[in-house]
Amino acid sequence: MISDAELHANRLDALEQTKDGAPPIPSNPFFGVGPITDATLDEVDSRLRRFEFDRWIEKTYRKLDDTGKDIGPFTTAELARSMHRGYPADKILLDMMRAIHRYFEFPKSNRVAVGLGGGHSGYTVCVQHLLNANDAGQRVYVDTPRPESGGAGASGFFRQSWATQLIEMHRFAEKGDESRIHFAEKEGAIPSAKRLAELGISIFVGVGHETTGANSYTNEEINELLAWLDGDPENRHAVFDATSMLGAMPWSPETVRAVMAKCCLFMPFQKAIGGISGYFIASFTPAALALIERNQSNPSWAIPRQLKIAPPLDPKQPLSSKRSVDAGPFYDAQEDKMLGGVINTYSTLAFAETTFGLLQTERRVGSVIELNKRSAGNRIVVNEWVEKNPLFSLVVSEEERRGAAVTLLKVNDGAISSSDLHARIIARSKQILGYEGITHPNGTHETGLDAARYVNAFPGTPGDYRAWIGGIREPSDITALLENLKYAYLRAKIVVLEEELERRGRQVEYSLAGNNSAESTRAGTFKVLIADAIGLRFDAKGRLDHSELAAYIAEKNGVFHETSIQTADVANDGKIHFFYQPHLSKADEILAQTDRGQYDAVIAAATFIPSDAKFRLGGVRIGTGTGNMGAASWGGPNGEGGEAPLMNTPGINSRATAQMAIKALLKVTPDLPVGELHERVIKGDFDTGKNLAEYPTEKLEGKRVAILGYGNIGRELARIAKAFHMSVVIYARPTHRDNILAEGYEYAESPVAAASGADVLSVHLGLGRQDPVTRAFSNAGLVDRNVLLALNDRAVLINYDRGELVDVNALDEALASGKVRHAAIDADIFKSEDGPTGPMKPYLSLLPKHADKLELLPHAAADTDHPTRVAGAKQAVDQIIDVIRNRAITNLKGDLPDGYVSKGARTAPGIGYVTRADMVQAADDVNLLTDLRLASEKIASIVGALNAVADDAHRARIIDRYRSLLADSALKQYNLLKEAGLLAPAAKA
């Protein structure tokens, strides 16, 4: 018995090996059988594939009237509720057989039969056609050891059951003689051609290559078999259970073609495609068909109906009458037609699924030659991985005999593997590999990986794990599977050893049982500076009201101080303290409190943070641009090269800014003089019939607005302009082109192209990157003379972004010439002893000449909105807390510092792009998802039907039944998507 100390040591070793957590999982958790196994990635991919299948059916199978005219498609619904004979069922069967024959490259000389049933019974039926107990000279060789013999241990239940059926067929036949059946000495072995000839073998039966065995024939063996067949091709036959051979033959293409041409192959396709009705195909050489026909004239046993490939020549005659393989059910490639049909009812859709699946495989993988190559390549991947992981070994010891379709592994874990703990660990590991997960004795539950749901070794087969590794799988998936097998075994081992120690009454230290390597939460007392006014409305005492933020910080277990760190009494209480200092403005005032790193982090809105200010844990700018965040701690405004993270809160003020930009436009366009008309009305000095013509005006509808920038503000402005029925053109980086077009806007490759022919130009680009040497921003002066000249005459310019973006001299010319009739500028301006400073200052020089054409604001378009500033401050507090406690960064600007993780972007609902966080939030809302799913499925069903149905009367019935449902569902879907913030392009990963 393994000692307690050894159990503890094994558990600690497994914990150490799994401390980094689970490896990436394969793209598909089903490692099942077959070269055309459904390879969908997940539930979404599966649903998309189902819709694609429906469209393929409608495109491929058409209804024809009695003159041959195409009158529309067949639908899956029609096929499901129709008989499985006649048109199009016969064509679907023919197409499937043609596709199988073509893809797997069966020679045209060989006919392929189709029958019903599973692989186990179907293969027996297939072999029964070739065997005849009445032929005393017929000798059979089976490539698996004699059932229940000493060498049968590696065969497993299924291969042994096939062999047993062959014995019993002879045992119960009138002239049977089971001594005519010869068995291999070891599993999956083919004797030499000379030895087969010496034994007088006429039929070779291959079951050892079947999927339960995970073994293959060597090149030498298969060539010996082919040489034996060539010695007497009319009287020697080979038949394989090729469930895993097709698409997984690890030999040269020439050898594969020879096998396909000279051997009979059987394959149950219901396992390969996962169809809704089980069936199989079997290829027969001309010589084999001649043998079958001879056997029918002197039968030694009855052939089950699921594959009666020698029916009566005349269907009106009794079954005991003259029969021939020429009557079917075969696909004859030479004539490209079915000879006869399927005896029993089958599923037309299952046959169509097979054809569709083969086309998908061909599109994804390539030809069957490529499929074979990939299978052989995946076998190498398994070999190389096992060499590097001594915990595992391959059951098939000879490298060349290892299957290219299936792998069979066993665990070599010292004394553990030879104990009764082994089986328990293997069983529990499969719970981790699947969806069940596993629970430690202390109640801690580890969720299932959902990495591999079908890795069971067949009964009686040696080894612990068995999985399909054929060419349908990417090599990366094979590696992922193996890594997950190892991880699952080790995690299951931990739990089983804990259970065993508990059973023995030994103490287990469960604090070691975790498998999450993430660094722990950062503890301690921290200090954060808030360097701008948060409340932008006044309280009862006439002061700016910051009470909402103070309450929010308290909710987050922080401490709010209305004073500086220099005067506050801060306890070492393990909390985050926020110091509200809205009066700070000048660099010397800020440096007096920050030059020695007195605060750990900062939150700012408009205040300029100088380079020498030190904040070792980062800063957040409320808003988008970070031009004012100059601290070297994070590398200046670009956030490049510092030790601390720089963040922002994009989208917080985008709606307010966009709405104010529209307000600026509405002041001049439409240019209806509302004040003058008001005065004339109240004086009674207006006659609508006579005087209205004196006041012509223009609508916004039809006007062209050029927007420079596709950030949150630019996108929001575009939405509003579109609501006014304006034509919208957007200039942005080429990476945004597809998203701009997807939202229904025009894309421009340059600012000049965007401005060309525009009636309104609105700038929302930000300053861009700052050059570390010249200190100049990349977008400064972007709106230059060329851009302004491209506008329509009497255009409107709106710059509610940064004052530096417009070349003021060029604007002076444009105002003077009438090219621009009105300019609205919103830029920072500051008071100093020497007069005004800041980006607005150059615009003041235009006032003497153009005062009536200018509207100048002190960067107030967004920042004067109280709810917006408070919302931004709350988000900034969340980001600061997360970065301090968890080293997690949201809305990173610039470089990711060492030791931190990025959580991506976050914006207000409905603002900006659809981020991962938006999807997570929607996914967590069960009610929203349920309602959205129902609405979307109704829309997809109705639209799909309208698109598929060609008959006018049928379409009219659908319209009458579902018109209201479609309209209601579409509106509901739109509002649900809008509520969830999902009506936008996706953010870049």
mmCIF file of N, CA and C in Angstrom, residues 14 46 125 154 212 249 258 393 406 443 449 495 542 546 550 847 869 962 976:
data_model
loop_
_atom_site.group_PDB
_atom_site.id
_atom_site.type_symbol
_atom_site.label_atom_id
_atom_site.label_comp_id
_atom_site.label_asym_id
_atom_site.label_seq_id
_atom_site.Cartn_x
_atom_site.Cartn_y
_atom_site.Cartn_z
ATOM 1 N N ALA A 14 1.630 17.214 -7.913
ATOM 2 C CA ALA A 14 0.567 17.514 -8.884
ATOM 3 C C ALA A 14 0.108 18.959 -8.755
ATOM 4 N N SER A 46 -22.181 26.148 -34.749
ATOM 5 C CA SER A 46 -23.111 25.070 -35.104
ATOM 6 C C SER A 46 -24.409 25.623 -35.668
ATOM 7 N N VAL A 125 -22.415 -7.969 -41.857
ATOM 8 C CA VAL A 125 -23.242 -8.197 -43.042
ATOM 9 C C VAL A 125 -22.408 -8.053 -44.301
ATOM 10 N N ALA A 154 -4.977 -7.548 -26.135
ATOM 11 C CA ALA A 154 -4.837 -6.192 -26.676
ATOM 12 C C ALA A 154 -5.905 -5.857 -27.701
ATOM 13 N N THR A 212 -11.121 1.279 -32.679
ATOM 14 C CA THR A 212 -10.831 0.943 -31.285
ATOM 15 C C THR A 212 -9.370 0.591 -31.081
ATOM 16 N N MET A 249 -4.894 7.102 -43.929
ATOM 17 C CA MET A 249 -3.975 6.055 -44.386
ATOM 18 C C MET A 249 -2.582 6.660 -44.474
ATOM 19 N N ALA A 258 -3.827 2.110 -54.510
ATOM 20 C CA ALA A 258 -3.841 0.666 -54.738
ATOM 21 C C ALA A 258 -4.774 -0.031 -53.751
ATOM 22 N N SER A 393 2.454 7.220 -22.135
ATOM 23 C CA SER A 393 3.065 6.411 -23.191
ATOM 24 C C SER A 393 1.967 5.940 -24.124
ATOM 25 N N VAL A 406 -6.543 7.300 -34.729
ATOM 26 C CA VAL A 406 -6.882 7.265 -33.306
ATOM 27 C C VAL A 406 -5.615 7.078 -32.501
ATOM 28 N N GLY A 443 -15.309 20.561 -0.446
ATOM 29 C CA GLY A 443 -16.434 21.222 -1.107
ATOM 30 C C GLY A 443 -16.051 22.171 -2.223
ATOM 31 N N LEU A 449 -13.497 21.423 -17.933
ATOM 32 C CA LEU A 449 -12.782 22.141 -18.989
ATOM 33 C C LEU A 449 -13.562 22.157 -20.289
ATOM 34 N N VAL A 495 -7.493 15.328 -6.287
ATOM 35 C CA VAL A 495 -8.755 15.090 -5.581
ATOM 36 C C VAL A 495 -8.819 13.668 -5.039
ATOM 37 N N GLY A 542 -24.201 77.138 -2.104
ATOM 38 C CA GLY A 542 -23.597 77.851 -3.213
ATOM 39 C C GLY A 542 -22.241 77.321 -3.628
ATOM 40 N N HIS A 546 -20.000 68.098 -4.822
ATOM 41 C CA HIS A 546 -19.262 66.865 -5.084
ATOM 42 C C HIS A 546 -19.788 65.702 -4.250
ATOM 43 N N ALA A 550 -18.381 61.687 -3.401
ATOM 44 C CA ALA A 550 -17.970 61.328 -2.047
ATOM 45 C C ALA A 550 -18.741 60.110 -1.557
ATOM 46 N N LEU A 847 -11.222 88.179 -34.374
ATOM 47 C CA LEU A 847 -12.436 88.907 -34.010
ATOM 48 C C LEU A 847 -12.574 90.275 -34.687
ATOM 49 N N ARG A 869 -19.799 64.687 -15.889
ATOM 50 C CA ARG A 869 -18.563 64.760 -15.105
ATOM 51 C C ARG A 869 -18.599 63.786 -13.930
ATOM 52 N N TYR A 962 -47.309 35.899 -40.689
ATOM 53 C CA TYR A 962 -46.188 36.331 -39.858
ATOM 54 C C TYR A 962 -45.813 37.804 -40.014
ATOM 55 N N LEU A 976 -33.747 45.996 -27.895
ATOM 56 C CA LEU A 976 -32.948 45.188 -26.973
ATOM 57 C C LEU A 976 -31.460 45.348 -27.265
#
